[in-house]
Amino acid sequence: MDILEHPVFQSMERYIQHGQTTCRDHCIRVSYLTYRICRRMGWNSRESARAGLLHDLFLYDWHTHGKMTGERFHGFTHPRTAMNNAEKYFEVTENQKNMILRHMWPLTPIPPATKEGMALCLADKACSLAEVGDGIRENQWVCRLAHVLHGAG
């Protein structure tokens, strides 16, 4: 079963990530932008897109998780949780594991090991910034970024 159709991936629809964007939709957006960057640069776009889909596979509401569990450092800890879940439910390469584990750089101290991992970091930050804005600005901003990355800007 492909990642997009998998019930575990679909379950991320229950959790809000940023603004009104669900974790599932955030991962789809990050995956697509990572794919576009890597494809444009001639890098491994398929592997990068798969890592993008799985980078936030932590499977809880991070807004309430700290209060319920006492684990209050979601930004620092969720990459490992996501990587462990990705390994549990999907076949992932060592490169994909590294991309997932290090996608929160520079908040976390160790940068990604590959250029594809850096593309995932950048795509995650860009999508996160867009998602905290309102829908109209978000769409305009993402469209403009995609336009620039595609080489027309």
PDB file of C-alpha atoms in Angstrom:
ATOM      1  CA  MET A   1       0.000   0.000   0.000  1.00  0.00           C
ATOM      2  CA  ASP A   2       1.302   3.436  -0.921  1.00  0.00           C
ATOM      3  CA  ILE A   3       1.961   6.036   1.788  1.00  0.00           C
ATOM      4  CA  LEU A   4      -0.886   8.352   0.745  1.00  0.00           C
ATOM      5  CA  GLU A   5      -3.533   5.626   1.045  1.00  0.00           C
ATOM      6  CA  HIS A   6      -2.169   4.046   4.228  1.00  0.00           C
ATOM      7  CA  PRO A   7      -4.546   4.363   7.233  1.00  0.00           C
ATOM      8  CA  VAL A   8      -1.721   5.587   9.490  1.00  0.00           C
ATOM      9  CA  PHE A   9      -0.890   8.409   7.089  1.00  0.00           C
ATOM     10  CA  GLN A  10      -4.585   9.239   6.688  1.00  0.00           C
ATOM     11  CA  SER A  11      -4.956   9.384  10.492  1.00  0.00           C
ATOM     12  CA  MET A  12      -2.852  12.562  10.486  1.00  0.00           C
ATOM     13  CA  GLU A  13      -5.952  14.313   9.130  1.00  0.00           C
ATOM     14  CA  ARG A  14      -7.178  14.355  12.769  1.00  0.00           C
ATOM     15  CA  TYR A  15      -4.385  16.641  13.965  1.00  0.00           C
ATOM     16  CA  ILE A  16      -3.917  20.337  13.265  1.00  0.00           C
ATOM     17  CA  GLN A  17      -0.332  21.221  12.432  1.00  0.00           C
ATOM     18  CA  HIS A  18      -0.197  24.981  11.739  1.00  0.00           C
ATOM     19  CA  GLY A  19      -3.122  27.405  11.563  1.00  0.00           C
ATOM     20  CA  GLN A  20      -5.991  25.383  10.090  1.00  0.00           C
ATOM     21  CA  THR A  21      -3.735  22.973   8.176  1.00  0.00           C
ATOM     22  CA  THR A  22      -3.820  19.336   9.226  1.00  0.00           C
ATOM     23  CA  CYS A  23      -0.643  17.368   9.748  1.00  0.00           C
ATOM     24  CA  ARG A  24      -1.546  15.205   6.740  1.00  0.00           C
ATOM     25  CA  ASP A  25      -2.004  18.202   4.445  1.00  0.00           C
ATOM     26  CA  HIS A  26       1.175  19.826   5.771  1.00  0.00           C
ATOM     27  CA  CYS A  27       3.151  16.682   4.948  1.00  0.00           C
ATOM     28  CA  ILE A  28       1.657  16.560   1.455  1.00  0.00           C
ATOM     29  CA  ARG A  29       2.605  20.205   0.852  1.00  0.00           C
ATOM     30  CA  VAL A  30       6.129  19.714   2.191  1.00  0.00           C
ATOM     31  CA  SER A  31       6.521  16.572   0.107  1.00  0.00           C
ATOM     32  CA  TYR A  32       5.423  18.338  -3.064  1.00  0.00           C
ATOM     33  CA  LEU A  33       7.656  21.363  -2.535  1.00  0.00           C
ATOM     34  CA  THR A  34      10.622  19.128  -1.668  1.00  0.00           C
ATOM     35  CA  TYR A  35       9.928  17.092  -4.810  1.00  0.00           C
ATOM     36  CA  ARG A  36       9.843  20.263  -6.936  1.00  0.00           C
ATOM     37  CA  ILE A  37      13.095  21.601  -5.495  1.00  0.00           C
ATOM     38  CA  CYS A  38      14.912  18.292  -5.911  1.00  0.00           C
ATOM     39  CA  ARG A  39      13.556  17.666  -9.397  1.00  0.00           C
ATOM     40  CA  ARG A  40      14.591  21.146 -10.492  1.00  0.00           C
ATOM     41  CA  MET A  41      18.094  20.573  -9.123  1.00  0.00           C
ATOM     42  CA  GLY A  42      18.461  17.075 -10.601  1.00  0.00           C
ATOM     43  CA  TRP A  43      18.535  15.417  -7.161  1.00  0.00           C
ATOM     44  CA  ASN A  44      16.676  12.325  -5.950  1.00  0.00           C
ATOM     45  CA  SER A  45      13.156  13.745  -6.046  1.00  0.00           C
ATOM     46  CA  ARG A  46      11.246  10.489  -5.460  1.00  0.00           C
ATOM     47  CA  GLU A  47      13.129   9.567  -2.297  1.00  0.00           C
ATOM     48  CA  SER A  48      12.850  13.159  -1.089  1.00  0.00           C
ATOM     49  CA  ALA A  49       9.103  13.278  -1.697  1.00  0.00           C
ATOM     50  CA  ARG A  50       8.647  10.086   0.334  1.00  0.00           C
ATOM     51  CA  ALA A  51      10.658  11.559   3.227  1.00  0.00           C
ATOM     52  CA  GLY A  52       8.531  14.704   2.982  1.00  0.00           C
ATOM     53  CA  LEU A  53       5.351  12.680   3.399  1.00  0.00           C
ATOM     54  CA  LEU A  54       6.745  11.013   6.519  1.00  0.00           C
ATOM     55  CA  HIS A  55       8.689  13.847   8.156  1.00  0.00           C
ATOM     56  CA  ASP A  56       5.963  14.688  10.705  1.00  0.00           C
ATOM     57  CA  LEU A  57       4.523  11.202  11.265  1.00  0.00           C
ATOM     58  CA  PHE A  58       4.443  11.700  15.046  1.00  0.00           C
ATOM     59  CA  LEU A  59       0.720  10.768  15.343  1.00  0.00           C
ATOM     60  CA  TYR A  60      -0.458  13.045  18.155  1.00  0.00           C
ATOM     61  CA  ASP A  61      -1.814  16.555  18.655  1.00  0.00           C
ATOM     62  CA  TRP A  62       1.317  18.499  19.512  1.00  0.00           C
ATOM     63  CA  HIS A  63      -0.790  21.342  20.923  1.00  0.00           C
ATOM     64  CA  THR A  64      -1.962  19.152  23.841  1.00  0.00           C
ATOM     65  CA  HIS A  65       0.674  16.392  23.936  1.00  0.00           C
ATOM     66  CA  GLY A  66       2.948  18.192  26.398  1.00  0.00           C
ATOM     67  CA  LYS A  67       0.171  18.811  28.910  1.00  0.00           C
ATOM     68  CA  MET A  68      -1.012  15.221  28.684  1.00  0.00           C
ATOM     69  CA  THR A  69       2.389  13.500  28.830  1.00  0.00           C
ATOM     70  CA  GLY A  70       4.827  15.969  30.362  1.00  0.00           C
ATOM     71  CA  GLU A  71       6.928  15.832  27.171  1.00  0.00           C
ATOM     72  CA  ARG A  72       7.166  19.540  26.444  1.00  0.00           C
ATOM     73  CA  PHE A  73       9.854  19.729  23.769  1.00  0.00           C
ATOM     74  CA  HIS A  74       7.928  18.661  20.670  1.00  0.00           C
ATOM     75  CA  GLY A  75      10.125  20.683  18.305  1.00  0.00           C
ATOM     76  CA  PHE A  76      13.183  18.779  19.465  1.00  0.00           C
ATOM     77  CA  THR A  77      11.692  15.310  19.927  1.00  0.00           C
ATOM     78  CA  HIS A  78       9.147  14.776  17.164  1.00  0.00           C
ATOM     79  CA  PRO A  79      11.676  14.034  14.387  1.00  0.00           C
ATOM     80  CA  ARG A  80      12.783  10.839  16.163  1.00  0.00           C
ATOM     81  CA  THR A  81       9.163   9.855  16.858  1.00  0.00           C
ATOM     82  CA  ALA A  82       8.327  10.437  13.191  1.00  0.00           C
ATOM     83  CA  MET A  83      11.345   8.435  12.056  1.00  0.00           C
ATOM     84  CA  ASN A  84      10.461   5.539  14.376  1.00  0.00           C
ATOM     85  CA  ASN A  85       6.879   5.532  13.079  1.00  0.00           C
ATOM     86  CA  ALA A  86       8.083   5.711   9.478  1.00  0.00           C
ATOM     87  CA  GLU A  87      10.268   2.639  10.095  1.00  0.00           C
ATOM     88  CA  LYS A  88       7.397   0.849  11.814  1.00  0.00           C
ATOM     89  CA  TYR A  89       4.807   1.358   9.076  1.00  0.00           C
ATOM     90  CA  PHE A  90       6.789   1.854   5.851  1.00  0.00           C
ATOM     91  CA  GLU A  91       9.955   0.823   4.082  1.00  0.00           C
ATOM     92  CA  VAL A  92      12.363   3.725   4.412  1.00  0.00           C
ATOM     93  CA  THR A  93      15.941   4.095   3.244  1.00  0.00           C
ATOM     94  CA  GLU A  94      18.812   5.264   5.437  1.00  0.00           C
ATOM     95  CA  ASN A  95      18.772   8.577   3.564  1.00  0.00           C
ATOM     96  CA  GLN A  96      15.040   9.014   4.225  1.00  0.00           C
ATOM     97  CA  LYS A  97      15.587   8.247   7.918  1.00  0.00           C
ATOM     98  CA  ASN A  98      18.290  10.925   8.044  1.00  0.00           C
ATOM     99  CA  MET A  99      16.055  13.425   6.256  1.00  0.00           C
ATOM    100  CA  ILE A 100      13.195  12.800   8.700  1.00  0.00           C
ATOM    101  CA  LEU A 101      15.435  12.817  11.780  1.00  0.00           C
ATOM    102  CA  ARG A 102      17.163  16.078  10.871  1.00  0.00           C
ATOM    103  CA  HIS A 103      14.350  18.083   9.274  1.00  0.00           C
ATOM    104  CA  MET A 104      14.116  20.472  12.237  1.00  0.00           C
ATOM    105  CA  TRP A 105      17.606  21.872  11.745  1.00  0.00           C
ATOM    106  CA  PRO A 106      18.647  24.523  12.813  1.00  0.00           C
ATOM    107  CA  LEU A 107      16.367  24.132  15.867  1.00  0.00           C
ATOM    108  CA  THR A 108      18.030  20.768  16.371  1.00  0.00           C
ATOM    109  CA  PRO A 109      21.834  20.980  16.235  1.00  0.00           C
ATOM    110  CA  ILE A 110      22.818  18.473  13.533  1.00  0.00           C
ATOM    111  CA  PRO A 111      22.108  19.424   9.900  1.00  0.00           C
ATOM    112  CA  PRO A 112      20.876  16.949   7.294  1.00  0.00           C
ATOM    113  CA  ALA A 113      23.560  14.765   5.720  1.00  0.00           C
ATOM    114  CA  THR A 114      22.417  15.371   2.128  1.00  0.00           C
ATOM    115  CA  LYS A 115      21.339  18.160  -0.172  1.00  0.00           C
ATOM    116  CA  GLU A 116      17.914  16.467  -0.424  1.00  0.00           C
ATOM    117  CA  GLY A 117      17.670  16.654   3.363  1.00  0.00           C
ATOM    118  CA  MET A 118      18.442  20.354   3.238  1.00  0.00           C
ATOM    119  CA  ALA A 119      15.723  20.787   0.598  1.00  0.00           C
ATOM    120  CA  LEU A 120      13.274  19.080   2.976  1.00  0.00           C
ATOM    121  CA  CYS A 121      14.302  21.464   5.782  1.00  0.00           C
ATOM    122  CA  LEU A 122      13.725  24.477   3.561  1.00  0.00           C
ATOM    123  CA  ALA A 123      10.408  23.183   2.213  1.00  0.00           C
ATOM    124  CA  ASP A 124       9.176  22.452   5.740  1.00  0.00           C
ATOM    125  CA  LYS A 125      10.044  25.968   6.907  1.00  0.00           C
ATOM    126  CA  ALA A 126       8.464  27.575   3.828  1.00  0.00           C
ATOM    127  CA  CYS A 127       5.237  25.592   4.139  1.00  0.00           C
ATOM    128  CA  SER A 128       5.047  26.176   7.897  1.00  0.00           C
ATOM    129  CA  LEU A 129       5.379  29.925   7.433  1.00  0.00           C
ATOM    130  CA  ALA A 130       2.710  29.900   4.743  1.00  0.00           C
ATOM    131  CA  GLU A 131       0.330  27.794   6.845  1.00  0.00           C
ATOM    132  CA  VAL A 132       0.314  30.131   9.826  1.00  0.00           C
ATOM    133  CA  GLY A 133      -0.923  32.951   7.567  1.00  0.00           C
ATOM    134  CA  ASP A 134      -4.450  33.264   6.274  1.00  0.00           C
ATOM    135  CA  GLY A 135      -5.582  31.166   3.323  1.00  0.00           C
ATOM    136  CA  ILE A 136      -5.394  33.908   0.701  1.00  0.00           C
ATOM    137  CA  ARG A 137      -1.861  34.986   1.590  1.00  0.00           C
ATOM    138  CA  GLU A 138      -0.835  31.349   1.954  1.00  0.00           C
ATOM    139  CA  ASN A 139      -1.935  30.446  -1.557  1.00  0.00           C
ATOM    140  CA  GLN A 140      -0.349  33.527  -3.100  1.00  0.00           C
ATOM    141  CA  TRP A 141       2.921  32.958  -1.265  1.00  0.00           C
ATOM    142  CA  VAL A 142       3.176  29.250  -2.097  1.00  0.00           C
ATOM    143  CA  CYS A 143       2.281  29.913  -5.741  1.00  0.00           C
ATOM    144  CA  ARG A 144       4.938  32.621  -5.968  1.00  0.00           C
ATOM    145  CA  LEU A 145       7.554  30.345  -4.367  1.00  0.00           C
ATOM    146  CA  ALA A 146       6.668  27.497  -6.735  1.00  0.00           C
ATOM    147  CA  HIS A 147       6.892  29.938  -9.663  1.00  0.00           C
ATOM    148  CA  VAL A 148      10.380  31.065  -8.603  1.00  0.00           C
ATOM    149  CA  LEU A 149      11.574  27.512  -7.978  1.00  0.00           C
ATOM    150  CA  HIS A 150      10.283  26.431 -11.361  1.00  0.00           C
ATOM    151  CA  GLY A 151      12.663  28.930 -12.933  1.00  0.00           C
ATOM    152  CA  ALA A 152      10.182  31.476 -14.214  1.00  0.00           C
ATOM    153  CA  GLY A 153      10.999  34.095 -11.605  1.00  0.00           C
TER     154      GLY A 153
END
